[in-house]
Amino acid sequence: DVKVTQSSRYLVKRTGEKVFLECVQDMDHENMFWYRQDPGLGLRLIYFSYDVKMKEKGDIPEGYSVSREKKERFSLILESASTNQTSMYLCASSTIAGGSSYNEQFFGPGTRLTVL
Amino acid sequence: QKEVEQDPGPLSVPEGAIVSLNCTYSNSAFQYFMWYRQYSRKGPELLMYTYSSGNKEDGRFTAQVDKSSKYISLFIRDSQPSDSATYLCAMTGNTGKLIFGQGTTLQVKP
């Protein structure tokens, strides 16, 4: 059973703080993703990674960076948190097996981040 | 204009009703169409997945894709209170990158 875990369910930080969100998957998936979810906007892709030390910008990368030093772990970093980064952050992973352009993404439970 | 449009609702129906959830999209390159279900305080889980046009049935759930109209639907028959959740449509083309709709919140009342 695929499991994607996120380091915190709820997080409260102050403006200007550096914030680390951690995600770990246990299914040896190649691809990992970070999304943010906001009411009325759905899920928006921030960054994704298809291999260790590889990263690609998603649709809204501004204000974020990522790190993937190990295959199972993908970190999202807010260098200087701002109030407009208050959101639900979701991590996901997927395999690239089968040659399909799509493989199911498995999501973690999310981290609700509040920036004051 | 968003690439994928989905009415956020909320949608409230009595138990046993047939529910219809819909999304429209603008990118004709989309080939893979998904419906995710997200319970409160949980991450989304894949419910149905369809490649190209056509119908797919799984128990009480039916997914339909009409590529000529750029319109996808999810039907839930005999809806149950346990179906109360947010339903997200998602789609992708050759990139594998998912584009999500805004999500529709469904409440099924006993």
PDB file of C-alpha atoms in Angstrom:
ATOM      1  CA  ASP A   1       0.000   0.000   0.000  1.00  0.00           C
ATOM      2  CA  VAL A   2       1.501   3.297  -1.131  1.00  0.00           C
ATOM      3  CA  LYS A   3       2.133   5.726   1.620  1.00  0.00           C
ATOM      4  CA  VAL A   4       3.045   9.362   1.287  1.00  0.00           C
ATOM      5  CA  THR A   5       3.684  11.129   4.564  1.00  0.00           C
ATOM      6  CA  GLN A   6       4.156  14.792   5.293  1.00  0.00           C
ATOM      7  CA  SER A   7       6.083  16.062   8.279  1.00  0.00           C
ATOM      8  CA  SER A   8       3.359  18.240   9.777  1.00  0.00           C
ATOM      9  CA  ARG A   9      -0.429  18.433   9.516  1.00  0.00           C
ATOM     10  CA  TYR A  10      -0.602  21.998  10.801  1.00  0.00           C
ATOM     11  CA  LEU A  11       2.082  24.661  10.888  1.00  0.00           C
ATOM     12  CA  VAL A  12       2.023  28.299  11.998  1.00  0.00           C
ATOM     13  CA  LYS A  13       4.917  30.545  11.038  1.00  0.00           C
ATOM     14  CA  ARG A  14       5.693  34.234  11.061  1.00  0.00           C
ATOM     15  CA  THR A  15       6.317  36.444   8.048  1.00  0.00           C
ATOM     16  CA  GLY A  16       9.954  36.272   6.975  1.00  0.00           C
ATOM     17  CA  GLU A  17      10.675  32.885   8.541  1.00  0.00           C
ATOM     18  CA  LYS A  18      12.270  30.091   6.528  1.00  0.00           C
ATOM     19  CA  VAL A  19       9.886  27.158   6.338  1.00  0.00           C
ATOM     20  CA  PHE A  20      10.648  23.543   5.482  1.00  0.00           C
ATOM     21  CA  LEU A  21       7.932  21.101   4.462  1.00  0.00           C
ATOM     22  CA  GLU A  22       9.038  17.501   4.216  1.00  0.00           C
ATOM     23  CA  CYS A  23       7.511  14.667   2.220  1.00  0.00           C
ATOM     24  CA  VAL A  24       8.472  11.003   2.251  1.00  0.00           C
ATOM     25  CA  GLN A  25       7.125   8.182   0.066  1.00  0.00           C
ATOM     26  CA  ASP A  26       7.748   4.490   0.611  1.00  0.00           C
ATOM     27  CA  MET A  27       7.031   3.025  -2.841  1.00  0.00           C
ATOM     28  CA  ASP A  28      10.280   3.812  -4.647  1.00  0.00           C
ATOM     29  CA  HIS A  29       8.479   6.247  -6.958  1.00  0.00           C
ATOM     30  CA  GLU A  30      10.575   8.270  -9.356  1.00  0.00           C
ATOM     31  CA  ASN A  31       8.311  11.309  -9.552  1.00  0.00           C
ATOM     32  CA  MET A  32       7.423  13.594  -6.684  1.00  0.00           C
ATOM     33  CA  PHE A  33       5.305  16.738  -6.703  1.00  0.00           C
ATOM     34  CA  TRP A  34       4.420  19.689  -4.508  1.00  0.00           C
ATOM     35  CA  TYR A  35       1.043  21.399  -4.913  1.00  0.00           C
ATOM     36  CA  ARG A  36      -0.787  24.074  -3.059  1.00  0.00           C
ATOM     37  CA  GLN A  37      -4.558  23.973  -2.712  1.00  0.00           C
ATOM     38  CA  ASP A  38      -6.626  27.116  -2.252  1.00  0.00           C
ATOM     39  CA  PRO A  39     -10.416  27.565  -2.228  1.00  0.00           C
ATOM     40  CA  GLY A  40     -11.737  28.293  -5.697  1.00  0.00           C
ATOM     41  CA  LEU A  41      -8.365  27.605  -7.316  1.00  0.00           C
ATOM     42  CA  GLY A  42      -7.996  23.847  -6.964  1.00  0.00           C
ATOM     43  CA  LEU A  43      -4.540  22.296  -6.891  1.00  0.00           C
ATOM     44  CA  ARG A  44      -1.684  24.195  -8.468  1.00  0.00           C
ATOM     45  CA  LEU A  45       1.707  22.658  -9.138  1.00  0.00           C
ATOM     46  CA  ILE A  46       4.641  24.400  -7.469  1.00  0.00           C
ATOM     47  CA  TYR A  47       7.564  22.097  -8.328  1.00  0.00           C
ATOM     48  CA  PHE A  48       8.129  18.513  -9.325  1.00  0.00           C
ATOM     49  CA  SER A  49      11.063  16.153  -9.493  1.00  0.00           C
ATOM     50  CA  TYR A  50      11.543  13.100 -11.699  1.00  0.00           C
ATOM     51  CA  ASP A  51      14.802  11.951 -10.179  1.00  0.00           C
ATOM     52  CA  VAL A  52      17.188  12.572  -7.320  1.00  0.00           C
ATOM     53  CA  LYS A  53      18.684  16.066  -7.512  1.00  0.00           C
ATOM     54  CA  MET A  54      16.445  16.901 -10.471  1.00  0.00           C
ATOM     55  CA  LYS A  55      13.699  19.499 -10.264  1.00  0.00           C
ATOM     56  CA  GLU A  56      11.351  21.291 -12.609  1.00  0.00           C
ATOM     57  CA  LYS A  57       9.293  24.405 -12.030  1.00  0.00           C
ATOM     58  CA  GLY A  58       5.561  24.014 -12.008  1.00  0.00           C
ATOM     59  CA  ASP A  59       2.997  26.720 -12.579  1.00  0.00           C
ATOM     60  CA  ILE A  60       3.632  28.816  -9.450  1.00  0.00           C
ATOM     61  CA  PRO A  61       7.273  28.387  -8.333  1.00  0.00           C
ATOM     62  CA  GLU A  62       7.839  31.980  -7.208  1.00  0.00           C
ATOM     63  CA  GLY A  63       8.780  32.209  -3.544  1.00  0.00           C
ATOM     64  CA  TYR A  64       9.523  28.487  -3.272  1.00  0.00           C
ATOM     65  CA  SER A  65      12.445  26.160  -3.746  1.00  0.00           C
ATOM     66  CA  VAL A  66      12.791  22.390  -3.443  1.00  0.00           C
ATOM     67  CA  SER A  67      15.364  19.785  -2.585  1.00  0.00           C
ATOM     68  CA  ARG A  68      15.560  16.107  -3.470  1.00  0.00           C
ATOM     69  CA  GLU A  69      18.705  14.529  -2.072  1.00  0.00           C
ATOM     70  CA  LYS A  70      17.208  11.041  -1.698  1.00  0.00           C
ATOM     71  CA  LYS A  71      14.691   9.264  -3.896  1.00  0.00           C
ATOM     72  CA  GLU A  72      12.108   8.899  -1.161  1.00  0.00           C
ATOM     73  CA  ARG A  73      12.248  12.463   0.161  1.00  0.00           C
ATOM     74  CA  PHE A  74      11.166  15.748  -1.412  1.00  0.00           C
ATOM     75  CA  SER A  75      11.343  18.989   0.530  1.00  0.00           C
ATOM     76  CA  LEU A  76       9.598  22.269  -0.156  1.00  0.00           C
ATOM     77  CA  ILE A  77      11.280  25.394   1.156  1.00  0.00           C
ATOM     78  CA  LEU A  78       9.776  28.815   1.666  1.00  0.00           C
ATOM     79  CA  GLU A  79      12.853  31.028   1.884  1.00  0.00           C
ATOM     80  CA  SER A  80      10.991  33.944   3.457  1.00  0.00           C
ATOM     81  CA  ALA A  81       7.399  33.121   4.257  1.00  0.00           C
ATOM     82  CA  SER A  82       4.721  35.649   3.368  1.00  0.00           C
ATOM     83  CA  THR A  83       1.050  35.826   4.272  1.00  0.00           C
ATOM     84  CA  ASN A  84       0.009  34.981   0.705  1.00  0.00           C
ATOM     85  CA  GLN A  85       1.685  31.607   1.154  1.00  0.00           C
ATOM     86  CA  THR A  86      -0.925  30.618   3.720  1.00  0.00           C
ATOM     87  CA  SER A  87      -2.406  27.526   2.117  1.00  0.00           C
ATOM     88  CA  MET A  88      -2.795  23.750   2.152  1.00  0.00           C
ATOM     89  CA  TYR A  89       0.330  22.092   0.760  1.00  0.00           C
ATOM     90  CA  LEU A  90       0.030  18.639  -0.769  1.00  0.00           C
ATOM     91  CA  CYS A  91       2.831  16.307  -1.745  1.00  0.00           C
ATOM     92  CA  ALA A  92       2.332  13.510  -4.273  1.00  0.00           C
ATOM     93  CA  SER A  93       4.377  10.764  -5.879  1.00  0.00           C
ATOM     94  CA  SER A  94       4.042   8.554  -8.936  1.00  0.00           C
ATOM     95  CA  THR A  95       5.973   5.939 -10.831  1.00  0.00           C
ATOM     96  CA  ILE A  96       7.069   6.187 -14.451  1.00  0.00           C
ATOM     97  CA  ALA A  97       6.580   2.485 -15.139  1.00  0.00           C
ATOM     98  CA  GLY A  98       4.533   1.219 -18.080  1.00  0.00           C
ATOM     99  CA  GLY A  99       5.470   3.813 -20.670  1.00  0.00           C
ATOM    100  CA  SER A 100       2.253   5.744 -20.164  1.00  0.00           C
ATOM    101  CA  SER A 101       2.230   9.505 -20.105  1.00  0.00           C
ATOM    102  CA  TYR A 102       0.154   9.247 -16.984  1.00  0.00           C
ATOM    103  CA  ASN A 103       0.586   7.246 -13.853  1.00  0.00           C
ATOM    104  CA  GLU A 104      -1.552   7.664 -10.766  1.00  0.00           C
ATOM    105  CA  GLN A 105      -0.369  10.269  -8.335  1.00  0.00           C
ATOM    106  CA  PHE A 106      -0.618   9.286  -4.674  1.00  0.00           C
ATOM    107  CA  PHE A 107      -1.109  12.148  -2.285  1.00  0.00           C
ATOM    108  CA  GLY A 108      -0.088  12.780   1.278  1.00  0.00           C
ATOM    109  CA  PRO A 109      -2.555  14.131   3.861  1.00  0.00           C
ATOM    110  CA  GLY A 110      -1.444  17.726   3.396  1.00  0.00           C
ATOM    111  CA  THR A 111       0.115  20.402   5.586  1.00  0.00           C
ATOM    112  CA  ARG A 112      -2.028  23.381   6.437  1.00  0.00           C
ATOM    113  CA  LEU A 113       0.388  26.293   6.713  1.00  0.00           C
ATOM    114  CA  THR A 114      -0.612  29.605   8.250  1.00  0.00           C
ATOM    115  CA  VAL A 115       1.756  32.541   7.910  1.00  0.00           C
ATOM    116  CA  LEU A 116       1.051  35.377  10.336  1.00  0.00           C
TER     117      LEU A 116
ATOM    118  CA  GLN B   1      -9.563  31.616 -18.821  1.00  0.00           C
ATOM    119  CA  LYS B   2      -8.589  28.552 -16.809  1.00  0.00           C
ATOM    120  CA  GLU B   3      -7.587  25.437 -18.749  1.00  0.00           C
ATOM    121  CA  VAL B   4     -10.028  23.375 -16.687  1.00  0.00           C
ATOM    122  CA  GLU B   5     -13.280  24.747 -15.305  1.00  0.00           C
ATOM    123  CA  GLN B   6     -15.298  23.065 -12.572  1.00  0.00           C
ATOM    124  CA  ASP B   7     -18.241  24.459 -10.646  1.00  0.00           C
ATOM    125  CA  PRO B   8     -17.157  24.547  -6.984  1.00  0.00           C
ATOM    126  CA  GLY B   9     -20.709  24.097  -5.684  1.00  0.00           C
ATOM    127  CA  PRO B  10     -21.475  23.289  -2.947  1.00  0.00           C
ATOM    128  CA  LEU B  11     -23.866  20.625  -4.135  1.00  0.00           C
ATOM    129  CA  SER B  12     -26.320  19.156  -1.636  1.00  0.00           C
ATOM    130  CA  VAL B  13     -28.479  16.140  -2.502  1.00  0.00           C
ATOM    131  CA  PRO B  14     -30.626  13.650  -0.571  1.00  0.00           C
ATOM    132  CA  GLU B  15     -29.392  10.134  -0.046  1.00  0.00           C
ATOM    133  CA  GLY B  16     -30.174   7.915  -3.035  1.00  0.00           C
ATOM    134  CA  ALA B  17     -30.065  10.729  -5.592  1.00  0.00           C
ATOM    135  CA  ILE B  18     -28.088  10.572  -8.823  1.00  0.00           C
ATOM    136  CA  VAL B  19     -25.261  13.087  -8.761  1.00  0.00           C
ATOM    137  CA  SER B  20     -23.713  14.628 -11.851  1.00  0.00           C
ATOM    138  CA  LEU B  21     -20.355  16.397 -11.618  1.00  0.00           C
ATOM    139  CA  ASN B  22     -18.830  18.087 -14.637  1.00  0.00           C
ATOM    140  CA  CYS B  23     -15.719  19.764 -15.971  1.00  0.00           C
ATOM    141  CA  THR B  24     -14.963  21.582 -19.182  1.00  0.00           C
ATOM    142  CA  TYR B  25     -11.524  22.130 -20.609  1.00  0.00           C
ATOM    143  CA  SER B  26      -9.890  24.083 -23.393  1.00  0.00           C
ATOM    144  CA  ASN B  27      -6.720  22.142 -24.263  1.00  0.00           C
ATOM    145  CA  SER B  28      -7.403  19.600 -27.029  1.00  0.00           C
ATOM    146  CA  ALA B  29      -4.090  17.855 -26.217  1.00  0.00           C
ATOM    147  CA  PHE B  30      -5.515  16.376 -23.027  1.00  0.00           C
ATOM    148  CA  GLN B  31      -5.845  12.604 -23.335  1.00  0.00           C
ATOM    149  CA  TYR B  32      -6.015  11.293 -19.774  1.00  0.00           C
ATOM    150  CA  PHE B  33      -8.919  12.262 -17.561  1.00  0.00           C
ATOM    151  CA  MET B  34      -9.172  11.600 -13.857  1.00  0.00           C
ATOM    152  CA  TRP B  35     -11.545  12.094 -10.990  1.00  0.00           C
ATOM    153  CA  TYR B  36     -10.072  12.400  -7.518  1.00  0.00           C
ATOM    154  CA  ARG B  37     -12.069  12.313  -4.298  1.00  0.00           C
ATOM    155  CA  GLN B  38     -10.894  14.270  -1.286  1.00  0.00           C
ATOM    156  CA  TYR B  39     -12.406  13.801   2.151  1.00  0.00           C
ATOM    157  CA  SER B  40     -12.121  16.568   4.694  1.00  0.00           C
ATOM    158  CA  ARG B  41      -8.589  16.889   6.128  1.00  0.00           C
ATOM    159  CA  LYS B  42      -7.244  14.228   3.760  1.00  0.00           C
ATOM    160  CA  GLY B  43      -5.283  14.205   0.527  1.00  0.00           C
ATOM    161  CA  PRO B  44      -7.017  13.439  -2.795  1.00  0.00           C
ATOM    162  CA  GLU B  45      -7.401   9.807  -3.859  1.00  0.00           C
ATOM    163  CA  LEU B  46      -7.875   8.596  -7.417  1.00  0.00           C
ATOM    164  CA  LEU B  47     -11.469   7.497  -8.008  1.00  0.00           C
ATOM    165  CA  MET B  48     -11.722   6.982 -11.773  1.00  0.00           C
ATOM    166  CA  TYR B  49      -9.344   7.237 -14.714  1.00  0.00           C
ATOM    167  CA  THR B  50     -10.264   7.324 -18.419  1.00  0.00           C
ATOM    168  CA  TYR B  51      -8.101   7.473 -21.479  1.00  0.00           C
ATOM    169  CA  SER B  52      -9.500   9.421 -24.445  1.00  0.00           C
ATOM    170  CA  SER B  53     -13.249   9.461 -25.100  1.00  0.00           C
ATOM    171  CA  GLY B  54     -15.880   7.087 -23.828  1.00  0.00           C
ATOM    172  CA  ASN B  55     -17.458   5.779 -20.673  1.00  0.00           C
ATOM    173  CA  LYS B  56     -16.079   3.847 -17.757  1.00  0.00           C
ATOM    174  CA  GLU B  57     -18.116   2.292 -14.991  1.00  0.00           C
ATOM    175  CA  ASP B  58     -17.027   1.185 -11.535  1.00  0.00           C
ATOM    176  CA  GLY B  59     -19.827   0.187  -9.206  1.00  0.00           C
ATOM    177  CA  ARG B  60     -21.998   3.223  -8.552  1.00  0.00           C
ATOM    178  CA  PHE B  61     -19.599   5.536 -10.393  1.00  0.00           C
ATOM    179  CA  THR B  62     -19.544   6.282 -14.128  1.00  0.00           C
ATOM    180  CA  ALA B  63     -17.035   8.557 -15.824  1.00  0.00           C
ATOM    181  CA  GLN B  64     -17.757   9.990 -19.260  1.00  0.00           C
ATOM    182  CA  VAL B  65     -15.453  11.852 -21.601  1.00  0.00           C
ATOM    183  CA  ASP B  66     -16.627  13.752 -24.671  1.00  0.00           C
ATOM    184  CA  LYS B  67     -13.503  15.074 -26.364  1.00  0.00           C
ATOM    185  CA  SER B  68     -15.461  16.708 -29.195  1.00  0.00           C
ATOM    186  CA  SER B  69     -17.194  18.954 -26.638  1.00  0.00           C
ATOM    187  CA  LYS B  70     -14.208  19.082 -24.254  1.00  0.00           C
ATOM    188  CA  TYR B  71     -16.489  17.967 -21.453  1.00  0.00           C
ATOM    189  CA  ILE B  72     -16.123  15.289 -18.811  1.00  0.00           C
ATOM    190  CA  SER B  73     -18.624  14.021 -16.266  1.00  0.00           C
ATOM    191  CA  LEU B  74     -18.770  11.852 -13.193  1.00  0.00           C
ATOM    192  CA  PHE B  75     -22.092  10.259 -12.263  1.00  0.00           C
ATOM    193  CA  ILE B  76     -22.781   8.792  -8.855  1.00  0.00           C
ATOM    194  CA  ARG B  77     -25.827   6.521  -8.595  1.00  0.00           C
ATOM    195  CA  ASP B  78     -27.632   5.822  -5.335  1.00  0.00           C
ATOM    196  CA  SER B  79     -25.526   8.423  -3.550  1.00  0.00           C
ATOM    197  CA  GLN B  80     -24.620   7.731   0.074  1.00  0.00           C
ATOM    198  CA  PRO B  81     -23.646  10.044   2.952  1.00  0.00           C
ATOM    199  CA  SER B  82     -20.176   8.477   2.716  1.00  0.00           C
ATOM    200  CA  ASP B  83     -19.880  10.036  -0.773  1.00  0.00           C
ATOM    201  CA  SER B  84     -19.797  13.480   0.839  1.00  0.00           C
ATOM    202  CA  ALA B  85     -16.429  14.899  -0.207  1.00  0.00           C
ATOM    203  CA  THR B  86     -14.781  17.252  -2.649  1.00  0.00           C
ATOM    204  CA  TYR B  87     -14.465  15.835  -6.162  1.00  0.00           C
ATOM    205  CA  LEU B  88     -11.625  17.092  -8.317  1.00  0.00           C
ATOM    206  CA  CYS B  89     -11.348  16.519 -12.030  1.00  0.00           C
ATOM    207  CA  ALA B  90      -7.840  16.398 -13.452  1.00  0.00           C
ATOM    208  CA  MET B  91      -6.393  15.875 -16.895  1.00  0.00           C
ATOM    209  CA  THR B  92      -3.125  15.677 -18.752  1.00  0.00           C
ATOM    210  CA  GLY B  93      -1.668  15.241 -22.203  1.00  0.00           C
ATOM    211  CA  ASN B  94       1.805  14.010 -23.127  1.00  0.00           C
ATOM    212  CA  THR B  95       3.597  15.839 -20.358  1.00  0.00           C
ATOM    213  CA  GLY B  96       2.121  13.816 -17.526  1.00  0.00           C
ATOM    214  CA  LYS B  97       1.606  17.054 -15.624  1.00  0.00           C
ATOM    215  CA  LEU B  98      -1.865  17.136 -14.107  1.00  0.00           C
ATOM    216  CA  ILE B  99      -4.147  20.145 -14.487  1.00  0.00           C
ATOM    217  CA  PHE B 100      -6.860  20.191 -11.839  1.00  0.00           C
ATOM    218  CA  GLY B 101     -10.298  21.733 -11.742  1.00  0.00           C
ATOM    219  CA  GLN B 102     -11.301  23.812  -8.746  1.00  0.00           C
ATOM    220  CA  GLY B 103     -13.128  20.890  -7.123  1.00  0.00           C
ATOM    221  CA  THR B 104     -16.842  20.464  -6.350  1.00  0.00           C
ATOM    222  CA  THR B 105     -17.946  19.997  -2.747  1.00  0.00           C
ATOM    223  CA  LEU B 106     -20.713  17.411  -2.468  1.00  0.00           C
ATOM    224  CA  GLN B 107     -22.892  16.779   0.546  1.00  0.00           C
ATOM    225  CA  VAL B 108     -25.256  13.802   0.596  1.00  0.00           C
ATOM    226  CA  LYS B 109     -27.869  14.193   3.303  1.00  0.00           C
ATOM    227  CA  PRO B 110     -29.322  11.099   5.019  1.00  0.00           C
TER     228      PRO B 110
END
